[in-house]
Amino acid sequence: MNATSTIRKRNPRGRGSDLREEVISAAIALIDETGDSTVSLRGVARRAGVSAPSLYAHFANLAELTDAVLASSFEQLRDEVHEAIKSQTDPARALAAAGAAYIQFGWDHRARYRLMFAASGYSPDAVASFTLVASTIDACVKSGASESVDPRADAFLVWVAMHGMATLEKPGRDDLRRLGPLDRPAISQEMIRRLARLR
Amino acid sequence: MNATSTIRKRNPRGRGSDLREEVISAAIALIDETGDSTVSLRGVARRAGVSAPSLYAHFANLAELTDAVLASSFEQLRDEVHEAIKSQTDPARALAAAGAAYIQFGWDHRARYRLMFAASGYSPDAVASFTLVASTIDACVKSGASESVDPRADAFLVWVAMHGMATLEKPGRDDLRRLGPLDRPAISQEMIRRLARLR
DNA sequence: TGTACATCAGTGAACGCGCGTTCACTGATGTAC
DNA sequence: TGTACATCAGTGAACGCGCGTTCACTGATGTAC
């Protein structure tokens, strides 16, 4: 019985493991809404409309729950970047779209993004989204859009720059607005253009 | 009486306010050593070799203590970047040195750096270190080393890239090592060269 | 078709812990006489 | 020079809180007979 939680029907028999996904979603919603990247097991349980001990049927402890949140978040980031790339046929446009999607994820879910990259070890899905950028730059080189001589190294430069933009907090983004000629998508496109050596 | 704290002599009469600086230093040491950016008032007091209530003579509450830590950290960052710039006469070299110093600060004090830029509002000293970069790029343009047409906008690009490098966590830095031809200082110099449009 | 029961999803109470903060205090020391 | 005392730096005990985790349990429900 809690003010912030909705009344929840217990899962039907055999579907008890559904709670696992519900809990991960609750944790994600909590982080995204509060902007606080520290999750408490009790808080997540409250949000999911379930008692705290219930979580122990699905996660050994709080650390395992946060790991699940991170894995799910990296997957989401990778998917959103992948979607952006797929939406474009021209490789240079695909690269710009990838960068924009990456930054957008960081801005839309800033606490979560911070949590993802504050972790001591990245999930393989972190590497996956970098690899997507790298292969898009490869495509640019092949199509003649980029004159990069070391696409993988340049992909790293691009990724670092996108990471820098993604972790920009609000005051920095306000500076950005005051910059005049270069607006937000222009900023990231210009960085990409110079770092990926687009023509 | 605590295991982790040294025995501390009380400050002489009239020098009671010295504890304020001692506490800030203790907090900084704690964050840098543990790599944990959340400080507890009791933990800091322990580290300073003093009882928890003692801090209330110098800080109204925990938030005010963290604010003091942030202010001191931004000052340190600004000073270190400033020193790096002063150490070079050639503007292009000064810019490279500034970038390297900035990144080094982030890597040497990763938890603290994270805390500094996770805060909702930056201190004026955050802006100060950006301004230093901007004026160095101005100098590059004047000396003919940069062909930037909008030095302030390009300074922003450079700052974002440095910020991206500074927030790179260990796994990302390991990737960096595997990159081959480009080592760490080469990476940041190359980013600066392309973003600040150096010749 | 009816019913006993094993299984399953989930709970309530309790634990010890470290936290931020308040409060009334203690004891050393510089100063006034 | 000696001493009383105000001032100052700092303390110990206590508070209520939310936390992670453990434990013995409850009550609904699909299934076997």
Coordinates of C-alpha atoms (C1' of nucleotides) in Angstrom, one line a residue:
Chain A
M1 CA 0.0 0.0 0.0
N2 CA 1.9 3.0 -1.2
A3 CA 1.0 6.5 -2.5
T4 CA 3.3 6.5 -5.5
S5 CA 2.5 3.0 -6.7
T6 CA -0.4 1.7 -8.6
I7 CA -2.4 -1.3 -7.5
R8 CA -0.8 -4.2 -9.3
K9 CA -2.4 -7.6 -10.1
R10 CA -0.2 -10.5 -9.4
N11 CA 1.1 -12.2 -12.5
P12 CA -0.8 -15.3 -13.6
R13 CA 0.7 -18.7 -12.7
G14 CA 3.7 -19.5 -14.9
R15 CA 4.3 -15.9 -15.8
G16 CA 6.0 -15.0 -12.6
S17 CA 9.2 -14.2 -14.4
D18 CA 7.4 -11.3 -16.2
L19 CA 8.1 -9.3 -13.0
R20 CA 11.7 -9.2 -14.0
E21 CA 11.0 -7.0 -17.1
E22 CA 8.5 -5.0 -15.1
V23 CA 11.2 -4.2 -12.5
I24 CA 13.8 -3.2 -15.1
S25 CA 11.3 -0.9 -16.7
A26 CA 10.4 0.6 -13.4
A27 CA 14.0 1.2 -12.6
I28 CA 14.6 2.9 -16.0
A29 CA 11.5 5.1 -15.6
L30 CA 12.6 6.1 -12.1
I31 CA 16.1 7.1 -13.3
D32 CA 14.9 8.9 -16.3
E33 CA 12.2 10.8 -14.4
T34 CA 14.1 11.8 -11.3
G35 CA 17.4 12.4 -13.1
D36 CA 19.1 10.6 -10.2
S37 CA 21.3 7.8 -11.4
T38 CA 21.4 6.0 -8.0
V39 CA 18.6 3.5 -7.8
S40 CA 17.5 2.0 -4.6
L41 CA 16.0 -1.5 -4.5
R42 CA 13.2 -0.4 -2.3
G43 CA 12.4 2.6 -4.5
V44 CA 12.3 0.4 -7.6
A45 CA 10.0 -2.1 -5.8
R46 CA 7.7 0.7 -4.8
R47 CA 7.6 2.0 -8.4
A48 CA 6.8 -1.5 -9.7
G49 CA 4.0 -1.8 -7.2
V50 CA 5.5 -4.7 -5.4
S51 CA 7.2 -5.4 -2.1
A52 CA 10.9 -5.2 -1.8
P53 CA 11.6 -8.9 -1.1
S54 CA 9.8 -9.8 -4.3
L55 CA 12.7 -8.6 -6.3
Y56 CA 14.9 -11.3 -4.8
A57 CA 13.1 -13.9 -6.9
H58 CA 14.6 -12.3 -10.0
F59 CA 17.8 -10.6 -8.9
A60 CA 20.4 -11.9 -6.4
N61 CA 20.9 -8.4 -5.1
L62 CA 20.9 -4.7 -6.0
A63 CA 24.0 -4.9 -8.1
E64 CA 22.5 -7.5 -10.4
L65 CA 19.4 -5.3 -10.9
T66 CA 21.6 -2.4 -11.9
D67 CA 23.5 -4.6 -14.3
A68 CA 20.3 -5.6 -15.9
V69 CA 19.3 -1.9 -16.3
L70 CA 22.7 -1.2 -17.9
A71 CA 22.5 -4.1 -20.3
S72 CA 19.0 -3.0 -21.4
S73 CA 20.1 0.6 -21.8
F74 CA 23.1 -0.3 -23.9
E75 CA 20.8 -2.4 -26.1
Q76 CA 18.4 0.5 -26.5
L77 CA 21.2 2.9 -27.4
R78 CA 22.6 0.4 -30.0
D79 CA 19.1 -0.1 -31.5
E80 CA 18.4 3.7 -31.7
V81 CA 21.7 4.3 -33.5
H82 CA 21.1 1.4 -35.7
E83 CA 17.6 2.6 -36.7
A84 CA 19.1 6.1 -37.5
I85 CA 21.7 4.6 -39.8
K86 CA 19.2 2.4 -41.5
S87 CA 16.9 5.4 -42.2
Q88 CA 19.5 6.8 -44.6
T89 CA 20.9 5.5 -47.9
D90 CA 23.8 8.0 -48.3
P91 CA 26.7 7.0 -46.0
A92 CA 27.5 10.6 -45.0
R93 CA 23.9 11.2 -44.1
A94 CA 23.9 7.9 -42.2
L95 CA 26.9 9.0 -40.2
A96 CA 25.3 12.3 -39.3
A97 CA 22.1 10.5 -38.3
A98 CA 24.0 8.1 -36.2
G99 CA 25.7 11.0 -34.4
A100 CA 22.4 12.8 -33.9
A101 CA 20.7 9.7 -32.5
Y102 CA 23.6 9.0 -30.1
I103 CA 23.5 12.6 -28.7
Q104 CA 19.8 12.5 -28.5
F105 CA 19.9 9.4 -26.4
G106 CA 22.3 11.1 -24.0
W107 CA 20.2 14.2 -23.7
D108 CA 16.9 12.3 -23.4
H109 CA 18.2 10.0 -20.7
R110 CA 21.0 12.0 -19.1
A111 CA 21.1 10.2 -15.7
R112 CA 21.0 6.8 -17.4
Y113 CA 23.6 7.7 -19.9
R114 CA 25.8 8.9 -17.1
L115 CA 25.3 5.7 -15.2
M116 CA 26.1 3.6 -18.3
F117 CA 29.5 5.2 -18.8
A118 CA 30.3 5.6 -15.1
A119 CA 30.3 1.8 -14.8
S120 CA 33.8 0.3 -14.5
G121 CA 33.3 -2.1 -17.4
Y122 CA 31.2 -1.5 -20.5
S123 CA 28.8 -4.0 -21.8
P124 CA 29.6 -5.6 -25.2
D125 CA 26.6 -3.4 -26.4
A126 CA 28.7 -0.3 -25.7
V127 CA 31.3 -1.6 -28.1
A128 CA 28.5 -2.4 -30.5
S129 CA 27.3 1.2 -31.0
F130 CA 30.9 2.2 -31.5
T131 CA 31.3 -0.5 -34.2
L132 CA 28.2 0.9 -35.9
V133 CA 29.9 4.3 -36.2
A134 CA 33.1 2.8 -37.4
S135 CA 31.4 0.8 -40.2
T136 CA 29.5 3.8 -41.3
I137 CA 32.8 5.7 -41.7
D138 CA 34.1 2.8 -43.7
A139 CA 31.2 3.1 -46.0
C140 CA 31.9 6.8 -46.4
V141 CA 35.5 6.0 -47.4
K142 CA 34.4 3.4 -49.9
S143 CA 31.8 5.8 -51.4
G144 CA 34.5 8.5 -51.6
A145 CA 32.6 10.8 -49.1
S146 CA 35.5 10.6 -46.7
E147 CA 39.2 10.9 -47.3
S148 CA 40.1 9.2 -44.0
V149 CA 43.3 7.2 -44.2
D150 CA 42.6 5.4 -40.9
P151 CA 38.8 5.0 -40.6
R152 CA 39.0 3.1 -37.3
A153 CA 41.0 5.7 -35.6
D154 CA 38.8 8.4 -37.0
A155 CA 35.8 6.5 -35.8
F156 CA 37.2 6.7 -32.4
L157 CA 37.6 10.5 -32.7
V158 CA 34.0 10.8 -33.8
W159 CA 32.8 8.6 -31.0
V160 CA 34.7 10.6 -28.4
A161 CA 33.2 13.9 -29.8
M162 CA 29.7 12.4 -29.7
H163 CA 30.3 11.2 -26.2
G164 CA 31.4 14.8 -25.3
M165 CA 28.2 16.2 -26.7
A166 CA 26.0 13.5 -25.1
T167 CA 27.4 14.3 -21.7
L168 CA 26.9 18.0 -22.1
E169 CA 24.7 19.2 -19.2
K170 CA 22.1 21.8 -19.5
P171 CA 24.3 24.9 -18.9
G172 CA 26.7 23.8 -21.6
R173 CA 23.7 23.3 -23.9
D174 CA 22.6 26.9 -23.1
D175 CA 26.1 28.1 -24.1
L176 CA 25.5 26.2 -27.3
R177 CA 22.3 28.2 -27.9
R178 CA 24.2 31.4 -27.5
L179 CA 26.8 30.4 -30.1
G180 CA 24.8 32.0 -32.9
P181 CA 25.5 30.6 -36.4
L182 CA 25.9 27.0 -35.3
D183 CA 22.8 25.4 -33.8
R184 CA 22.8 22.0 -32.3
P185 CA 22.6 19.6 -35.3
A186 CA 25.0 21.9 -37.1
I187 CA 27.5 21.5 -34.2
S188 CA 27.5 17.7 -34.3
Q189 CA 27.5 17.6 -38.1
E190 CA 30.4 20.0 -38.2
M191 CA 32.4 17.9 -35.7
I192 CA 31.7 14.8 -37.6
R193 CA 32.6 16.4 -40.9
R194 CA 36.0 17.5 -39.6
L195 CA 36.8 14.4 -37.6
A196 CA 35.7 11.9 -40.2
R197 CA 37.4 13.9 -42.9
L198 CA 34.3 14.2 -45.0
R199 CA 34.6 16.2 -48.2
Chain B
M1 CA 38.8 7.6 17.9
N2 CA 38.7 6.0 14.5
A3 CA 40.9 3.6 12.6
T4 CA 41.1 5.5 9.4
S5 CA 41.7 8.9 10.9
T6 CA 44.9 10.3 12.3
I7 CA 45.0 11.9 15.7
R8 CA 44.5 15.6 15.2
K9 CA 45.5 18.5 17.3
R10 CA 42.8 21.1 17.7
N11 CA 43.5 24.3 15.9
P12 CA 45.0 27.1 18.0
R13 CA 42.7 29.8 19.2
G14 CA 41.7 32.2 16.5
R15 CA 42.5 29.7 13.8
G16 CA 39.3 27.7 14.2
S17 CA 38.3 28.6 10.6
D18 CA 41.3 26.6 9.3
L19 CA 39.2 23.5 9.7
R20 CA 37.2 24.7 6.7
E21 CA 40.1 24.2 4.3
E22 CA 41.1 20.9 6.1
V23 CA 37.6 19.6 5.6
I24 CA 37.5 20.5 1.9
S25 CA 40.9 18.8 1.4
A26 CA 39.7 15.7 3.2
A27 CA 36.6 15.5 1.0
I28 CA 38.7 15.9 -2.2
A29 CA 41.2 13.3 -1.0
L30 CA 38.3 10.9 -0.2
I31 CA 36.7 11.3 -3.6
D32 CA 39.9 11.0 -5.5
E33 CA 41.0 7.9 -3.6
T34 CA 37.8 6.0 -3.5
G35 CA 36.7 6.9 -7.0
D36 CA 33.2 7.4 -5.5
S37 CA 31.7 10.8 -6.2
T38 CA 29.2 10.7 -3.4
V39 CA 30.6 12.2 -0.2
S40 CA 29.1 11.6 3.2
L41 CA 29.5 14.3 5.8
R42 CA 30.4 11.7 8.4
G43 CA 33.0 10.1 6.1
V44 CA 34.6 13.5 5.5
A45 CA 34.6 14.3 9.2
R46 CA 36.3 10.9 9.9
R47 CA 38.9 11.5 7.2
A48 CA 39.6 15.0 8.7
G49 CA 40.1 13.5 12.1
V50 CA 37.2 15.4 13.6
S51 CA 33.7 14.6 14.9
A52 CA 30.7 15.0 12.5
P53 CA 29.1 17.9 14.3
S54 CA 32.3 20.0 14.0
L55 CA 31.6 20.5 10.4
Y56 CA 28.5 22.5 11.2
A57 CA 30.6 25.4 12.4
H58 CA 31.9 25.8 8.8
F59 CA 29.1 24.5 6.6
A60 CA 25.4 24.9 7.1
N61 CA 24.8 21.4 5.7
L62 CA 26.2 18.7 3.4
A63 CA 25.1 20.5 0.2
E64 CA 27.2 23.5 1.2
L65 CA 30.2 21.3 1.8
T66 CA 29.8 19.7 -1.7
D67 CA 29.5 23.2 -3.2
A68 CA 32.8 24.2 -1.6
V69 CA 34.4 21.1 -3.0
L70 CA 33.1 21.9 -6.5
A71 CA 34.3 25.5 -6.3
S72 CA 37.7 24.4 -5.2
S73 CA 37.9 21.8 -8.0
F74 CA 36.9 24.2 -10.8
E75 CA 39.5 26.6 -9.5
Q76 CA 42.1 23.8 -9.7
L77 CA 41.1 22.8 -13.2
R78 CA 41.2 26.4 -14.4
D79 CA 44.7 26.9 -12.8
E80 CA 46.1 23.8 -14.3
V81 CA 44.9 24.7 -17.8
H82 CA 46.3 28.2 -17.3
E83 CA 49.7 26.9 -16.2
A84 CA 49.8 24.6 -19.3
I85 CA 49.1 27.6 -21.6
K86 CA 51.6 29.8 -19.9
S87 CA 54.3 27.1 -20.3
Q88 CA 54.2 27.6 -24.1
T89 CA 55.0 30.6 -26.3
D90 CA 53.7 29.3 -29.6
P91 CA 49.9 29.5 -29.7
A92 CA 49.3 26.2 -31.4
R93 CA 51.5 24.5 -28.8
A94 CA 49.7 26.3 -26.1
L95 CA 46.4 25.0 -27.4
A96 CA 47.7 21.5 -27.4
A97 CA 49.0 21.9 -23.9
A98 CA 45.7 23.3 -22.7
G99 CA 43.9 20.3 -24.1
A100 CA 46.3 17.8 -22.6
A101 CA 46.1 19.4 -19.2
Y102 CA 42.3 19.4 -19.3
I103 CA 42.2 15.7 -20.2
Q104 CA 44.8 14.9 -17.6
F105 CA 42.7 16.5 -14.9
G106 CA 39.7 14.4 -15.9
W107 CA 41.8 11.2 -15.9
D108 CA 43.6 12.0 -12.6
H109 CA 40.5 12.9 -10.8
R110 CA 37.8 11.0 -12.6
A111 CA 35.2 10.8 -9.8
R112 CA 35.7 14.5 -9.0
Y113 CA 35.5 15.5 -12.7
R114 CA 32.3 13.5 -13.0
L115 CA 30.8 15.3 -10.0
M116 CA 31.8 18.7 -11.3
F117 CA 29.9 18.3 -14.5
A118 CA 27.0 16.3 -13.1
A119 CA 26.1 19.3 -11.1
S120 CA 23.0 21.2 -12.4
G121 CA 24.8 24.5 -12.6
Y122 CA 28.4 25.1 -13.3
S123 CA 30.5 27.5 -11.3
P124 CA 31.9 30.6 -13.1
D125 CA 35.2 28.8 -13.0
A126 CA 33.9 26.2 -15.4
V127 CA 33.3 28.9 -17.9
A128 CA 36.7 30.3 -17.1
S129 CA 38.5 27.3 -18.3
F130 CA 36.5 27.3 -21.5
T131 CA 37.3 31.0 -22.0
L132 CA 41.0 30.1 -21.7
V133 CA 40.7 27.7 -24.6
A134 CA 38.8 30.2 -26.6
S135 CA 41.4 32.9 -26.2
T136 CA 44.2 30.5 -27.2
I137 CA 42.4 29.7 -30.4
D138 CA 42.0 33.5 -31.0
A139 CA 45.8 33.7 -30.6
C140 CA 46.2 30.9 -33.2
V141 CA 44.0 32.8 -35.7
K142 CA 46.0 36.0 -35.1
S143 CA 49.3 34.2 -35.6
G144 CA 48.1 32.5 -38.7
A145 CA 48.3 29.1 -37.2
S146 CA 44.5 28.6 -37.5
E147 CA 42.2 29.4 -40.4
S148 CA 39.1 29.3 -38.2
V149 CA 36.5 31.8 -39.3
D150 CA 34.5 31.5 -36.1
P151 CA 37.0 31.0 -33.3
R152 CA 34.4 31.1 -30.5
A153 CA 32.3 28.4 -32.2
D154 CA 35.4 26.3 -32.9
A155 CA 36.5 26.7 -29.3
F156 CA 33.2 25.2 -28.3
L157 CA 33.9 22.2 -30.6
V158 CA 37.3 21.8 -29.1
W159 CA 36.0 22.0 -25.6
V160 CA 33.3 19.4 -26.2
A161 CA 36.0 17.1 -27.7
M162 CA 38.2 17.6 -24.7
H163 CA 35.3 17.0 -22.4
G164 CA 34.6 13.7 -24.3
M165 CA 38.2 12.6 -23.8
A166 CA 38.2 13.7 -20.1
T167 CA 35.1 11.6 -19.4
L168 CA 36.5 8.5 -21.1
E169 CA 36.5 5.7 -18.6
K170 CA 39.1 3.0 -18.4
P171 CA 37.7 0.6 -21.0
G172 CA 37.5 3.4 -23.5
R173 CA 41.1 4.3 -22.8
D174 CA 42.1 0.7 -23.3
D175 CA 40.4 0.8 -26.7
L176 CA 42.5 3.9 -27.3
R177 CA 45.7 1.9 -26.6
R178 CA 44.7 -0.7 -29.1
L179 CA 44.2 1.9 -31.8
G180 CA 47.8 1.5 -33.0
P181 CA 49.3 4.6 -34.7
L182 CA 47.5 7.2 -32.6
D183 CA 48.5 7.2 -29.0
R184 CA 46.9 9.3 -26.3
P185 CA 48.5 12.8 -26.8
A186 CA 48.3 12.2 -30.6
I187 CA 44.6 11.6 -30.3
S188 CA 43.8 14.8 -28.5
Q189 CA 46.2 16.8 -30.7
E190 CA 44.7 15.5 -33.8
M191 CA 41.2 16.3 -32.6
I192 CA 42.3 19.8 -31.8
R193 CA 44.1 20.2 -35.1
R194 CA 41.0 19.3 -37.1
L195 CA 38.4 21.1 -34.9
A196 CA 40.4 24.3 -34.4
R197 CA 41.3 24.2 -38.1
L198 CA 45.1 24.4 -37.5
R199 CA 47.3 24.3 -40.6
Chain C
dT1 C1' -18.0 -32.8 -12.3
dG2 C1' -16.0 -31.9 -7.6
dT3 C1' -12.3 -31.4 -4.6
dA4 C1' -7.7 -31.9 -2.3
dC5 C1' -3.3 -30.3 -2.7
dA6 C1' 1.2 -28.9 -4.4
dT7 C1' 3.0 -25.1 -6.5
dC8 C1' 3.7 -20.5 -7.3
dA9 C1' 3.7 -15.3 -6.8
dG10 C1' 4.2 -12.4 -3.6
dT11 C1' 4.1 -10.4 1.5
dG12 C1' 5.0 -8.3 6.4
dA13 C1' 8.0 -7.9 10.0
dA14 C1' 12.3 -7.6 11.4
dC15 C1' 17.5 -7.1 11.5
dG16 C1' 21.6 -4.0 11.7
dC17 C1' 23.7 -0.2 9.4
dG18 C1' 25.3 4.5 8.1
dC19 C1' 23.4 8.5 7.3
dG20 C1' 22.4 14.0 8.3
dT21 C1' 21.4 16.8 11.9
dT22 C1' 20.5 18.7 16.7
dC23 C1' 21.7 19.4 21.4
dA24 C1' 23.7 20.2 25.6
dC25 C1' 28.2 19.8 26.9
dT26 C1' 33.6 20.1 27.9
dG27 C1' 38.0 21.6 28.4
dA28 C1' 41.9 24.3 26.8
dT29 C1' 43.6 29.0 26.4
dG30 C1' 44.3 33.9 25.7
dT31 C1' 43.2 38.1 28.3
dA32 C1' 41.9 41.4 31.8
dC33 C1' 42.8 42.7 36.3
Chain D
dT1 C1' 53.5 37.8 38.3
dG2 C1' 49.2 35.2 39.5
dT3 C1' 44.6 34.0 38.7
dA4 C1' 39.6 34.3 37.3
dC5 C1' 36.9 33.9 33.5
dA6 C1' 34.9 34.6 28.8
dT7 C1' 35.7 32.7 24.6
dC8 C1' 36.5 29.4 21.4
dA9 C1' 37.3 24.6 19.1
dG10 C1' 35.4 20.7 19.3
dT11 C1' 32.7 16.4 21.4
dG12 C1' 29.3 12.4 22.6
dA13 C1' 24.9 10.9 22.7
dA14 C1' 20.8 10.8 20.6
dC15 C1' 17.0 11.4 17.0
dG16 C1' 14.5 9.5 13.0
dC17 C1' 15.2 7.8 8.4
dG18 C1' 15.7 4.8 4.4
dC19 C1' 18.4 1.4 3.0
dG20 C1' 19.7 -3.9 1.6
dT21 C1' 18.6 -8.2 3.0
dT22 C1' 16.6 -12.4 5.5
dC23 C1' 12.9 -15.1 7.1
dA24 C1' 8.8 -17.5 7.9
dC25 C1' 4.5 -16.9 6.0
dT26 C1' -0.1 -16.6 3.0
dG27 C1' -3.3 -17.1 -0.2
dA28 C1' -4.7 -17.8 -5.0
dT29 C1' -4.8 -21.3 -8.7
dG30 C1' -3.9 -24.9 -12.0
dT31 C1' -3.9 -30.0 -11.8
dA32 C1' -4.4 -34.9 -10.5
dC33 C1' -7.6 -37.9 -9.1

